[in-house]
PDB file of C-alpha atoms in Angstrom:
ATOM      1  CA  MET A   1     -21.779-107.150   1.141  1.00  0.00           C
ATOM      2  CA  SER A   2     -22.781-110.684   2.016  1.00  0.00           C
ATOM      3  CA  ALA A   3     -22.401-112.252   5.452  1.00  0.00           C
ATOM      4  CA  ILE A   4     -19.301-113.998   4.136  1.00  0.00           C
ATOM      5  CA  GLY A   5     -17.512-110.691   3.621  1.00  0.00           C
ATOM      6  CA  ARG A   6     -15.104-109.795   0.853  1.00  0.00           C
ATOM      7  CA  LEU A   7     -13.344-112.739  -0.771  1.00  0.00           C
ATOM      8  CA  ALA A   8     -10.041-112.501  -2.635  1.00  0.00           C
ATOM      9  CA  THR A   9      -8.309-115.106  -4.746  1.00  0.00           C
ATOM     10  CA  HIS A  10      -5.692-116.896  -2.643  1.00  0.00           C
ATOM     11  CA  HIS A  11      -4.252-119.126  -5.364  1.00  0.00           C
ATOM     12  CA  VAL A  12      -5.277-121.116  -8.429  1.00  0.00           C
ATOM     13  CA  GLY A  13      -4.703-124.853  -8.850  1.00  0.00           C
ATOM     14  CA  LEU A  14      -4.046-126.243 -12.321  1.00  0.00           C
ATOM     15  CA  ASN A  15      -3.973-129.875 -13.398  1.00  0.00           C
ATOM     16  CA  VAL A  16      -0.976-130.591 -15.645  1.00  0.00           C
ATOM     17  CA  THR A  17       0.194-133.620 -17.581  1.00  0.00           C
ATOM     18  CA  ASP A  18       3.939-133.196 -16.919  1.00  0.00           C
ATOM     19  CA  LEU A  19       4.970-131.372 -13.755  1.00  0.00           C
ATOM     20  CA  ASP A  20       8.617-130.945 -14.764  1.00  0.00           C
ATOM     21  CA  ARG A  21       7.655-129.354 -18.092  1.00  0.00           C
ATOM     22  CA  SER A  22       5.135-127.069 -16.372  1.00  0.00           C
ATOM     23  CA  LEU A  23       7.634-126.084 -13.650  1.00  0.00           C
ATOM     24  CA  SER A  24      10.068-125.051 -16.365  1.00  0.00           C
ATOM     25  CA  PHE A  25       7.407-122.998 -18.164  1.00  0.00           C
ATOM     26  CA  TYR A  26       5.937-121.253 -15.119  1.00  0.00           C
ATOM     27  CA  GLY A  27       9.322-120.838 -13.436  1.00  0.00           C
ATOM     28  CA  ASP A  28      11.836-120.154 -16.193  1.00  0.00           C
ATOM     29  CA  VAL A  29       9.514-118.259 -18.528  1.00  0.00           C
ATOM     30  CA  LEU A  30       6.985-116.558 -16.237  1.00  0.00           C
ATOM     31  CA  GLY A  31       9.248-116.106 -13.220  1.00  0.00           C
ATOM     32  CA  PHE A  32       7.420-118.046 -10.520  1.00  0.00           C
ATOM     33  CA  ASP A  33       9.450-119.536  -7.662  1.00  0.00           C
ATOM     34  CA  VAL A  34       8.897-123.064  -6.374  1.00  0.00           C
ATOM     35  CA  LEU A  35       7.735-122.634  -2.786  1.00  0.00           C
ATOM     36  CA  GLY A  36       7.334-126.345  -2.174  1.00  0.00           C
ATOM     37  CA  GLU A  37       6.896-129.719  -3.879  1.00  0.00           C
ATOM     38  CA  GLY A  38       5.459-133.031  -2.870  1.00  0.00           C
ATOM     39  CA  LYS A  39       4.150-136.410  -3.874  1.00  0.00           C
ATOM     40  CA  GLU A  40       1.190-138.333  -2.534  1.00  0.00           C
ATOM     41  CA  ASP A  41      -0.471-141.491  -3.820  1.00  0.00           C
ATOM     42  CA  GLY A  42       1.506-141.270  -7.069  1.00  0.00           C
ATOM     43  CA  SER A  43       0.496-137.671  -7.799  1.00  0.00           C
ATOM     44  CA  ARG A  44       3.123-134.940  -7.781  1.00  0.00           C
ATOM     45  CA  PHE A  45       2.393-131.315  -6.971  1.00  0.00           C
ATOM     46  CA  ALA A  46       4.193-128.003  -6.589  1.00  0.00           C
ATOM     47  CA  PHE A  47       3.384-124.673  -4.980  1.00  0.00           C
ATOM     48  CA  LEU A  48       4.495-121.634  -7.003  1.00  0.00           C
ATOM     49  CA  GLY A  49       4.645-118.021  -5.976  1.00  0.00           C
ATOM     50  CA  GLN A  50       6.332-114.658  -6.165  1.00  0.00           C
ATOM     51  CA  GLY A  51       7.809-112.755  -3.258  1.00  0.00           C
ATOM     52  CA  GLY A  52       6.993-115.686  -0.984  1.00  0.00           C
ATOM     53  CA  SER A  53       3.249-115.473  -1.686  1.00  0.00           C
ATOM     54  CA  LEU A  54       1.464-118.495  -3.092  1.00  0.00           C
ATOM     55  CA  VAL A  55      -0.069-117.889  -6.542  1.00  0.00           C
ATOM     56  CA  LEU A  56      -0.398-121.292  -8.261  1.00  0.00           C
ATOM     57  CA  THR A  57      -0.458-124.947  -7.411  1.00  0.00           C
ATOM     58  CA  LEU A  58       0.354-127.409 -10.164  1.00  0.00           C
ATOM     59  CA  TRP A  59      -1.026-130.934  -9.865  1.00  0.00           C
ATOM     60  CA  GLN A  60       0.362-133.658 -12.128  1.00  0.00           C
ATOM     61  CA  GLN A  61      -2.823-135.660 -12.374  1.00  0.00           C
ATOM     62  CA  ALA A  62      -4.203-134.887 -15.836  1.00  0.00           C
ATOM     63  CA  ASP A  63      -4.128-137.408 -18.648  1.00  0.00           C
ATOM     64  CA  ASP A  64      -5.100-134.998 -21.420  1.00  0.00           C
ATOM     65  CA  ALA A  65      -4.449-131.396 -22.396  1.00  0.00           C
ATOM     66  CA  TYR A  66      -6.724-128.514 -21.438  1.00  0.00           C
ATOM     67  CA  ALA A  67     -10.119-128.659 -23.150  1.00  0.00           C
ATOM     68  CA  PRO A  68     -11.703-125.217 -23.680  1.00  0.00           C
ATOM     69  CA  GLY A  69     -15.125-126.733 -24.370  1.00  0.00           C
ATOM     70  CA  ARG A  70     -15.437-128.279 -20.916  1.00  0.00           C
ATOM     71  CA  ALA A  71     -16.847-126.610 -17.843  1.00  0.00           C
ATOM     72  CA  GLY A  72     -14.219-125.150 -15.518  1.00  0.00           C
ATOM     73  CA  LEU A  73     -11.366-122.723 -16.016  1.00  0.00           C
ATOM     74  CA  HIS A  74     -11.805-120.392 -19.009  1.00  0.00           C
ATOM     75  CA  HIS A  75      -8.447-118.647 -18.701  1.00  0.00           C
ATOM     76  CA  LEU A  76      -6.029-117.459 -16.063  1.00  0.00           C
ATOM     77  CA  ALA A  77      -5.034-113.788 -16.158  1.00  0.00           C
ATOM     78  CA  PHE A  78      -1.998-112.172 -14.569  1.00  0.00           C
ATOM     79  CA  GLU A  79      -1.599-108.411 -14.147  1.00  0.00           C
ATOM     80  CA  ALA A  80       1.783-106.919 -15.044  1.00  0.00           C
ATOM     81  CA  GLU A  81       3.259-103.669 -13.745  1.00  0.00           C
ATOM     82  CA  SER A  82       3.643-102.065 -17.183  1.00  0.00           C
ATOM     83  CA  LEU A  83       3.391-102.639 -20.926  1.00  0.00           C
ATOM     84  CA  ASP A  84       7.187-103.005 -20.938  1.00  0.00           C
ATOM     85  CA  HIS A  85       6.819-105.986 -18.588  1.00  0.00           C
ATOM     86  CA  VAL A  86       4.172-107.472 -20.894  1.00  0.00           C
ATOM     87  CA  ARG A  87       6.530-107.019 -23.850  1.00  0.00           C
ATOM     88  CA  ALA A  88       9.327-108.739 -21.887  1.00  0.00           C
ATOM     89  CA  ALA A  89       6.993-111.643 -21.157  1.00  0.00           C
ATOM     90  CA  GLU A  90       6.035-111.808 -24.836  1.00  0.00           C
ATOM     91  CA  ALA A  91       9.721-111.995 -25.813  1.00  0.00           C
ATOM     92  CA  ALA A  92      10.399-114.777 -23.292  1.00  0.00           C
ATOM     93  CA  LEU A  93       7.329-116.710 -24.425  1.00  0.00           C
ATOM     94  CA  THR A  94       8.222-116.295 -28.096  1.00  0.00           C
ATOM     95  CA  ALA A  95      11.754-117.578 -27.416  1.00  0.00           C
ATOM     96  CA  ARG A  96      10.184-120.566 -25.659  1.00  0.00           C
ATOM     97  CA  GLY A  97       7.929-121.315 -28.650  1.00  0.00           C
ATOM     98  CA  ALA A  98       4.646-120.549 -26.886  1.00  0.00           C
ATOM     99  CA  THR A  99       1.508-120.257 -28.990  1.00  0.00           C
ATOM    100  CA  PHE A 100      -0.332-116.939 -28.981  1.00  0.00           C
ATOM    101  CA  ALA A 101      -3.986-116.268 -29.672  1.00  0.00           C
ATOM    102  CA  TYR A 102      -3.252-112.882 -31.295  1.00  0.00           C
ATOM    103  CA  ASP A 103      -0.235-111.224 -32.897  1.00  0.00           C
ATOM    104  CA  GLY A 104       1.466-108.982 -30.368  1.00  0.00           C
ATOM    105  CA  LEU A 105      -0.110-106.926 -27.641  1.00  0.00           C
ATOM    106  CA  VAL A 106      -3.802-106.144 -28.061  1.00  0.00           C
ATOM    107  CA  ALA A 107      -6.429-104.096 -26.248  1.00  0.00           C
ATOM    108  CA  HIS A 108      -9.201-105.891 -24.390  1.00  0.00           C
ATOM    109  CA  ARG A 109     -11.651-104.224 -26.789  1.00  0.00           C
ATOM    110  CA  GLU A 110     -11.637-101.227 -29.138  1.00  0.00           C
ATOM    111  CA  GLY A 111     -10.484 -98.127 -27.229  1.00  0.00           C
ATOM    112  CA  ALA A 112      -9.988 -99.953 -23.929  1.00  0.00           C
ATOM    113  CA  ALA A 113      -7.282 -98.747 -21.563  1.00  0.00           C
ATOM    114  CA  SER A 114      -6.445-102.354 -20.642  1.00  0.00           C
ATOM    115  CA  GLY A 115      -4.742-104.965 -22.782  1.00  0.00           C
ATOM    116  CA  GLY A 116      -1.922-107.438 -23.077  1.00  0.00           C
ATOM    117  CA  ILE A 117      -0.962-110.818 -24.505  1.00  0.00           C
ATOM    118  CA  PHE A 118      -2.969-114.026 -24.730  1.00  0.00           C
ATOM    119  CA  PHE A 119      -1.185-117.365 -24.975  1.00  0.00           C
ATOM    120  CA  HIS A 120      -1.201-121.036 -23.952  1.00  0.00           C
ATOM    121  CA  ASP A 121       0.855-123.034 -21.468  1.00  0.00           C
ATOM    122  CA  PRO A 122       2.367-126.430 -22.439  1.00  0.00           C
ATOM    123  CA  ASP A 123      -0.950-128.182 -21.707  1.00  0.00           C
ATOM    124  CA  GLY A 124      -2.980-125.666 -23.708  1.00  0.00           C
ATOM    125  CA  THR A 125      -4.368-123.759 -20.700  1.00  0.00           C
ATOM    126  CA  ARG A 126      -5.278-120.258 -21.823  1.00  0.00           C
ATOM    127  CA  LEU A 127      -3.276-117.518 -20.098  1.00  0.00           C
ATOM    128  CA  GLU A 128      -3.208-113.740 -20.201  1.00  0.00           C
ATOM    129  CA  ILE A 129      -0.720-111.141 -19.024  1.00  0.00           C
ATOM    130  CA  SER A 130      -2.179-107.658 -19.152  1.00  0.00           C
ATOM    131  CA  VAL A 131      -2.156-104.161 -17.697  1.00  0.00           C
ATOM    132  CA  PRO A 132      -5.208-102.186 -16.518  1.00  0.00           C
ATOM    133  CA  LYS A 133      -4.200 -98.981 -18.330  1.00  0.00           C
ATOM    134  CA  GLY A 134      -1.926 -97.693 -21.057  1.00  0.00           C
ATOM    135  CA  ALA A 135      -3.198 -99.915 -23.890  1.00  0.00           C
ATOM    136  CA  GLU A 136      -5.499 -97.357 -25.540  1.00  0.00           C
ATOM    137  CA  GLU A 137      -3.396 -97.248 -28.717  1.00  0.00           C
ATOM    138  CA  LEU A 138      -3.180-101.028 -29.133  1.00  0.00           C
ATOM    139  CA  PRO A 139      -5.247-102.754 -31.825  1.00  0.00           C
ATOM    140  CA  ALA A 140      -8.259-104.791 -30.737  1.00  0.00           C
ATOM    141  CA  PRO A 141      -9.244-108.100 -32.347  1.00  0.00           C
ATOM    142  CA  SER A 142     -12.904-107.216 -31.717  1.00  0.00           C
ATOM    143  CA  ASP A 143     -14.784-103.899 -31.691  1.00  0.00           C
ATOM    144  CA  SER A 144     -16.863-104.528 -28.578  1.00  0.00           C
ATOM    145  CA  ALA A 145     -16.417-108.067 -27.252  1.00  0.00           C
ATOM    146  CA  PRO A 146     -13.723-108.676 -24.637  1.00  0.00           C
ATOM    147  CA  THR A 147     -10.550-110.052 -26.218  1.00  0.00           C
ATOM    148  CA  CYS A 148     -10.026-112.459 -23.325  1.00  0.00           C
ATOM    149  CA  GLY A 149     -13.378-114.146 -23.961  1.00  0.00           C
ATOM    150  CA  PHE A 150     -12.649-115.747 -27.295  1.00  0.00           C
ATOM    151  CA  PHE A 151      -9.235-117.347 -27.388  1.00  0.00           C
TER     152      PHE A 151
END
């Protein structure tokens, strides 16, 4: 281990074009609570979490949608408790009109124990909700490449 020690992700900050729209998506659809909101120098922001723990910060300071060809965030992945929870998220996202990269739940690769759903937020940011095990019987869009790498 390095002199820094073990690091863990504390939270992820996302730039959004419309904070109200993003709050509705991340709150109403994905179940995040607003832990705090603010405004400074014309930019609005919100802290989102679950169980009182900070998970995401949303910053309304983007002029354009997410661009997958630019350096930076590739995708943001959330781990669910079970495949049933992933299916519930898929139903909520479908009802909301979210766009999916693949039809239904898929394995991360052929025969992998892990898998889930891959979709986009209102600004086009690529998101994943998956489980680490139990997905062995799910289809895989690719034989060997990780599913999360190509949407």
